[in-house]
Amino acid sequence: MQLDGIEKKESISSPDYSILAHIYDSAVALPVFPLLCGAFEHAVKRNKAQFELLADLGCGTGNFLRYIARKGILAIGVDNLQEMLDIAISKKKTLPIQFFRQDLRELKLSKPVDMITCQFNTLNYLLKQEDVKKVFDNCYQSLNPDGYLLFDLITGSGACTMNQKRKIRYGQWMSFWNIQTYPDKNLSRVQITVKKNQKSSTHFSEIHLQRWYPLEVVLTLLKQSGFSLVEIFDLEELKTADNKSYWIQFLARKLLC
């Protein structure tokens, strides 16, 4: 696959996380889970957001939904990857969670909800701006009046062309991230390799492409879809975001007609 001169090897995986699904929690999701939950709670409490039914888009293995459902909130999980949904369903036990396999660009919930979340850079996997707009439009149609949309994405602000390597250990697993950034194209290419330990010969690997969306672009798309911005939060600096913030959590609200 070629995108703006950047190659993604088809032999690695399609769709993203299909190979890593069975170790996604330990290798990728759980290390960042406390940050995202904390930022969510910050937004909810700061803005006194009330909701009884929540839908999480790109729900993955369902960790956030289980966190929400344990609070007594009815929850819906949507993901386009069956491997992820199978794991999420196996973990929900008796919690009040429903799961559906859908493409976010064609989102159709069975009934409107009070809040929609879309976390951990899920929207950055949409490589066309018009697809992000489609998701915002779908979210607007899927929310009750005065409902909330909370999501995060990478804006790419302040990024420079680089080849960066990171290593993350969680439990028995180690993940190695080889990150290449292309600011002139608003793109990043990330190879994720996961092993049980650094010397292990057994490993799993995927290559992911993400497109960055500058803050002003996201704000324009939200407004075009009918949303009113409530707040933006810098997930790296843990403070109110601005146009220099690289990773931002957005909270928006559906305008009353």
C-alpha positions as a Python dict, from the first residue, in 0.01 Angstrom:
ca = {
    (1, 'M'): (0, 0, 0),
    (2, 'Q'): (129, 349, -87),
    (3, 'L'): (6, 670, 73),
    (4, 'D'): (174, 997, -17),
    (5, 'G'): (496, 808, -84),
    (6, 'I'): (486, 617, 248),
    (7, 'E'): (473, 241, 228),
    (8, 'K'): (267, 12, 446),
    (9, 'K'): (359, -351, 391),
    (10, 'E'): (46, -555, 327),
    (11, 'S'): (212, -865, 475),
    (12, 'I'): (215, -711, 822),
    (13, 'S'): (-155, -680, 893),
    (14, 'S'): (-487, -568, 761),
    (15, 'P'): (-685, -434, 939),
    (16, 'D'): (-476, -274, 1214),
    (17, 'Y'): (-445, -478, 1536),
    (18, 'S'): (-579, -798, 1379),
    (19, 'I'): (-249, -972, 1458),
    (20, 'L'): (-200, -808, 1798),
    (21, 'A'): (-560, -847, 1917),
    (22, 'H'): (-487, -1136, 2155),
    (23, 'I'): (-208, -942, 2330),
    (24, 'Y'): (-343, -592, 2269),
    (25, 'D'): (-429, -528, 2634),
    (26, 'S'): (-89, -608, 2780),
    (27, 'A'): (119, -475, 2494),
    (28, 'V'): (-67, -159, 2394),
    (29, 'A'): (-388, -64, 2578),
    (30, 'L'): (-335, -112, 2951),
    (31, 'P'): (-22, 105, 2986),
    (32, 'V'): (-218, 411, 2865),
    (33, 'F'): (-555, 313, 3015),
    (34, 'P'): (-514, 510, 3345),
    (35, 'L'): (-431, 828, 3152),
    (36, 'L'): (-739, 806, 2929),
    (37, 'C'): (-972, 718, 3217),
    (38, 'G'): (-833, 1003, 3423),
    (39, 'A'): (-879, 1251, 3139),
    (40, 'F'): (-1234, 1126, 3084),
    (41, 'E'): (-1321, 1170, 3451),
    (42, 'H'): (-1162, 1514, 3447),
    (43, 'A'): (-1384, 1624, 3159),
    (44, 'V'): (-1701, 1475, 3306),
    (45, 'K'): (-1656, 1622, 3653),
    (46, 'R'): (-1531, 1961, 3536),
    (47, 'N'): (-1832, 2007, 3307),
    (48, 'K'): (-2086, 1821, 3523),
    (49, 'A'): (-2175, 1599, 3228),
    (50, 'Q'): (-2462, 1361, 3299),
    (51, 'F'): (-2535, 1048, 3099),
    (52, 'E'): (-2713, 717, 3140),
    (53, 'L'): (-2624, 551, 2808),
    (54, 'L'): (-2278, 568, 2651),
    (55, 'A'): (-2140, 435, 2322),
    (56, 'D'): (-1766, 382, 2278),
    (57, 'L'): (-1644, 385, 1917),
    (58, 'G'): (-1334, 185, 1834),
    (59, 'C'): (-1392, 7, 2165),
    (60, 'G'): (-1122, -257, 2106),
    (61, 'T'): (-1119, -521, 2380),
    (62, 'G'): (-1374, -330, 2587),
    (63, 'N'): (-1165, -213, 2883),
    (64, 'F'): (-1318, 135, 2896),
    (65, 'L'): (-1670, -6, 2859),
    (66, 'R'): (-1621, -240, 3154),
    (67, 'Y'): (-1493, 57, 3356),
    (68, 'I'): (-1809, 252, 3264),
    (69, 'A'): (-2052, -38, 3312),
    (70, 'R'): (-1923, -102, 3663),
    (71, 'K'): (-2055, 245, 3748),
    (72, 'G'): (-2405, 126, 3658),
    (73, 'I'): (-2411, 299, 3320),
    (74, 'L'): (-2553, 117, 3019),
    (75, 'A'): (-2286, 87, 2750),
    (76, 'I'): (-2254, 7, 2381),
    (77, 'G'): (-1929, -90, 2213),
    (78, 'V'): (-1862, -48, 1841),
    (79, 'D'): (-1556, -178, 1657),
    (80, 'N'): (-1480, -290, 1303),
    (81, 'L'): (-1243, -569, 1404),
    (82, 'Q'): (-1405, -900, 1496),
    (83, 'E'): (-1091, -1023, 1675),
    (84, 'M'): (-1119, -734, 1920),
    (85, 'L'): (-1492, -776, 1970),
    (86, 'D'): (-1455, -1147, 2045),
    (87, 'I'): (-1219, -1062, 2331),
    (88, 'A'): (-1442, -778, 2455),
    (89, 'I'): (-1748, -1005, 2461),
    (90, 'S'): (-1560, -1277, 2650),
    (91, 'K'): (-1462, -1025, 2921),
    (92, 'K'): (-1793, -849, 2978),
    (93, 'K'): (-1946, -1134, 3184),
    (94, 'T'): (-2273, -1000, 3333),
    (95, 'L'): (-2205, -631, 3279),
    (96, 'P'): (-2471, -432, 3086),
    (97, 'I'): (-2275, -392, 2760),
    (98, 'Q'): (-2383, -453, 2401),
    (99, 'F'): (-2132, -492, 2119),
    (100, 'F'): (-2171, -426, 1748),
    (101, 'R'): (-1937, -460, 1454),
    (102, 'Q'): (-1958, -149, 1239),
    (103, 'D'): (-1742, 85, 1036),
    (104, 'L'): (-1752, 422, 1212),
    (105, 'R'): (-1807, 594, 879),
    (106, 'E'): (-2136, 403, 855),
    (107, 'L'): (-2233, 421, 1222),
    (108, 'K'): (-2598, 343, 1297),
    (109, 'L'): (-2689, 289, 1661),
    (110, 'S'): (-3017, 121, 1746),
    (111, 'K'): (-3115, 416, 1965),
    (112, 'P'): (-2967, 756, 2052),
    (113, 'V'): (-2724, 779, 2343),
    (114, 'D'): (-2625, 1048, 2592),
    (115, 'M'): (-2251, 1032, 2532),
    (116, 'I'): (-2020, 898, 2262),
    (117, 'T'): (-1653, 836, 2325),
    (118, 'C'): (-1377, 758, 2074),
    (119, 'Q'): (-1040, 726, 2243),
    (120, 'F'): (-674, 635, 2191),
    (121, 'N'): (-622, 806, 1854),
    (122, 'T'): (-891, 602, 1680),
    (123, 'L'): (-985, 889, 1448),
    (124, 'N'): (-623, 925, 1335),
    (125, 'Y'): (-663, 593, 1154),
    (126, 'L'): (-906, 766, 919),
    (127, 'L'): (-671, 887, 648),
    (128, 'K'): (-919, 1118, 472),
    (129, 'Q'): (-1059, 1436, 623),
    (130, 'E'): (-1400, 1367, 472),
    (131, 'D'): (-1414, 1040, 666),
    (132, 'V'): (-1360, 1223, 995),
    (133, 'K'): (-1645, 1454, 897),
    (134, 'K'): (-1865, 1149, 828),
    (135, 'V'): (-1794, 1015, 1176),
    (136, 'F'): (-1880, 1351, 1335),
    (137, 'D'): (-2203, 1364, 1134),
    (138, 'N'): (-2291, 1009, 1243),
    (139, 'C'): (-2216, 1091, 1605),
    (140, 'Y'): (-2440, 1398, 1590),
    (141, 'Q'): (-2727, 1187, 1455),
    (142, 'S'): (-2665, 920, 1722),
    (143, 'L'): (-2675, 1154, 2021),
    (144, 'N'): (-2971, 1270, 2225),
    (145, 'P'): (-3027, 1648, 2236),
    (146, 'D'): (-2756, 1806, 2452),
    (147, 'G'): (-2551, 1485, 2426),
    (148, 'Y'): (-2171, 1479, 2448),
    (149, 'L'): (-1896, 1365, 2213),
    (150, 'L'): (-1558, 1298, 2376),
    (151, 'F'): (-1261, 1191, 2165),
    (152, 'D'): (-888, 1234, 2136),
    (153, 'L'): (-653, 1260, 1842),
    (154, 'I'): (-302, 1360, 1744),
    (155, 'T'): (-277, 1703, 1586),
    (156, 'G'): (90, 1674, 1490),
    (157, 'S'): (160, 2021, 1631),
    (158, 'G'): (530, 2078, 1689),
    (159, 'A'): (632, 1749, 1528),
    (160, 'C'): (953, 1723, 1332),
    (161, 'T'): (1070, 1462, 1086),
    (162, 'M'): (1227, 1189, 1295),
    (163, 'N'): (1274, 820, 1356),
    (164, 'Q'): (1193, 762, 1721),
    (165, 'K'): (1209, 433, 1914),
    (166, 'R'): (1021, 356, 2234),
    (167, 'K'): (1006, 51, 2458),
    (168, 'I'): (712, -22, 2688),
    (169, 'R'): (701, -305, 2943),
    (170, 'Y'): (373, -425, 3093),
    (171, 'G'): (368, -751, 3287),
    (172, 'Q'): (542, -1023, 3088),
    (173, 'W'): (516, -836, 2757),
    (174, 'M'): (745, -581, 2597),
    (175, 'S'): (643, -367, 2302),
    (176, 'F'): (889, -188, 2077),
    (177, 'W'): (764, 114, 1882),
    (178, 'N'): (953, 237, 1577),
    (179, 'I'): (792, 571, 1494),
    (180, 'Q'): (857, 764, 1175),
    (181, 'T'): (694, 1104, 1137),
    (182, 'Y'): (630, 1306, 822),
    (183, 'P'): (506, 1654, 926),
    (184, 'D'): (497, 1780, 568),
    (185, 'K'): (237, 1509, 494),
    (186, 'N'): (66, 1514, 840),
    (187, 'L'): (140, 1144, 869),
    (188, 'S'): (310, 897, 1099),
    (189, 'R'): (415, 538, 1033),
    (190, 'V'): (450, 315, 1340),
    (191, 'Q'): (585, -37, 1354),
    (192, 'I'): (480, -215, 1673),
    (193, 'T'): (671, -531, 1765),
    (194, 'V'): (570, -729, 2073),
    (195, 'K'): (771, -996, 2256),
    (196, 'K'): (740, -1175, 2588),
    (197, 'N'): (1091, -1060, 2671),
    (198, 'Q'): (1366, -877, 2491),
    (199, 'K'): (1554, -1195, 2394),
    (200, 'S'): (1251, -1394, 2281),
    (201, 'S'): (1253, -1518, 1923),
    (202, 'T'): (871, -1526, 1917),
    (203, 'H'): (721, -1191, 1832),
    (204, 'F'): (422, -1023, 1669),
    (205, 'S'): (450, -717, 1448),
    (206, 'E'): (224, -469, 1271),
    (207, 'I'): (270, -144, 1083),
    (208, 'H'): (16, 135, 1132),
    (209, 'L'): (-44, 455, 939),
    (210, 'Q'): (-208, 755, 1103),
    (211, 'R'): (-298, 1098, 970),
    (212, 'W'): (-275, 1400, 1198),
    (213, 'Y'): (-550, 1660, 1203),
    (214, 'P'): (-455, 2015, 1314),
    (215, 'L'): (-664, 2173, 1586),
    (216, 'E'): (-824, 2431, 1357),
    (217, 'V'): (-931, 2157, 1113),
    (218, 'V'): (-1097, 1953, 1389),
    (219, 'L'): (-1278, 2256, 1529),
    (220, 'T'): (-1409, 2345, 1183),
    (221, 'L'): (-1535, 1991, 1120),
    (222, 'L'): (-1710, 1980, 1458),
    (223, 'K'): (-1885, 2308, 1389),
    (224, 'Q'): (-1992, 2195, 1042),
    (225, 'S'): (-2145, 1882, 1198),
    (226, 'G'): (-2345, 2093, 1445),
    (227, 'F'): (-2135, 2052, 1759),
    (228, 'S'): (-2041, 2317, 2013),
    (229, 'L'): (-1695, 2286, 2167),
    (230, 'V'): (-1695, 2248, 2545),
    (231, 'E'): (-1324, 2206, 2617),
    (232, 'I'): (-991, 2079, 2484),
    (233, 'F'): (-738, 1905, 2709),
    (234, 'D'): (-370, 1837, 2643),
    (235, 'L'): (-312, 1467, 2717),
    (236, 'E'): (66, 1504, 2734),
    (237, 'E'): (90, 1818, 2948),
    (238, 'L'): (-232, 1748, 3143),
    (239, 'K'): (-360, 2101, 3106),
    (240, 'T'): (-593, 2303, 2883),
    (241, 'A'): (-485, 2247, 2523),
    (242, 'D'): (-389, 2510, 2268),
    (243, 'N'): (-263, 2517, 1909),
    (244, 'K'): (77, 2387, 2025),
    (245, 'S'): (-68, 2071, 2181),
    (246, 'Y'): (28, 1746, 2008),
    (247, 'W'): (-230, 1504, 2159),
    (248, 'I'): (-569, 1653, 2249),
    (249, 'Q'): (-887, 1525, 2411),
    (250, 'F'): (-1196, 1710, 2282),
    (251, 'L'): (-1531, 1741, 2457),
    (252, 'A'): (-1811, 1871, 2236),
    (253, 'R'): (-2187, 1893, 2277),
    (254, 'K'): (-2474, 1853, 2038),
    (255, 'L'): (-2644, 2187, 1991),
    (256, 'L'): (-3013, 2198, 2068),
    (257, 'C'): (-3223, 2251, 1757),
}
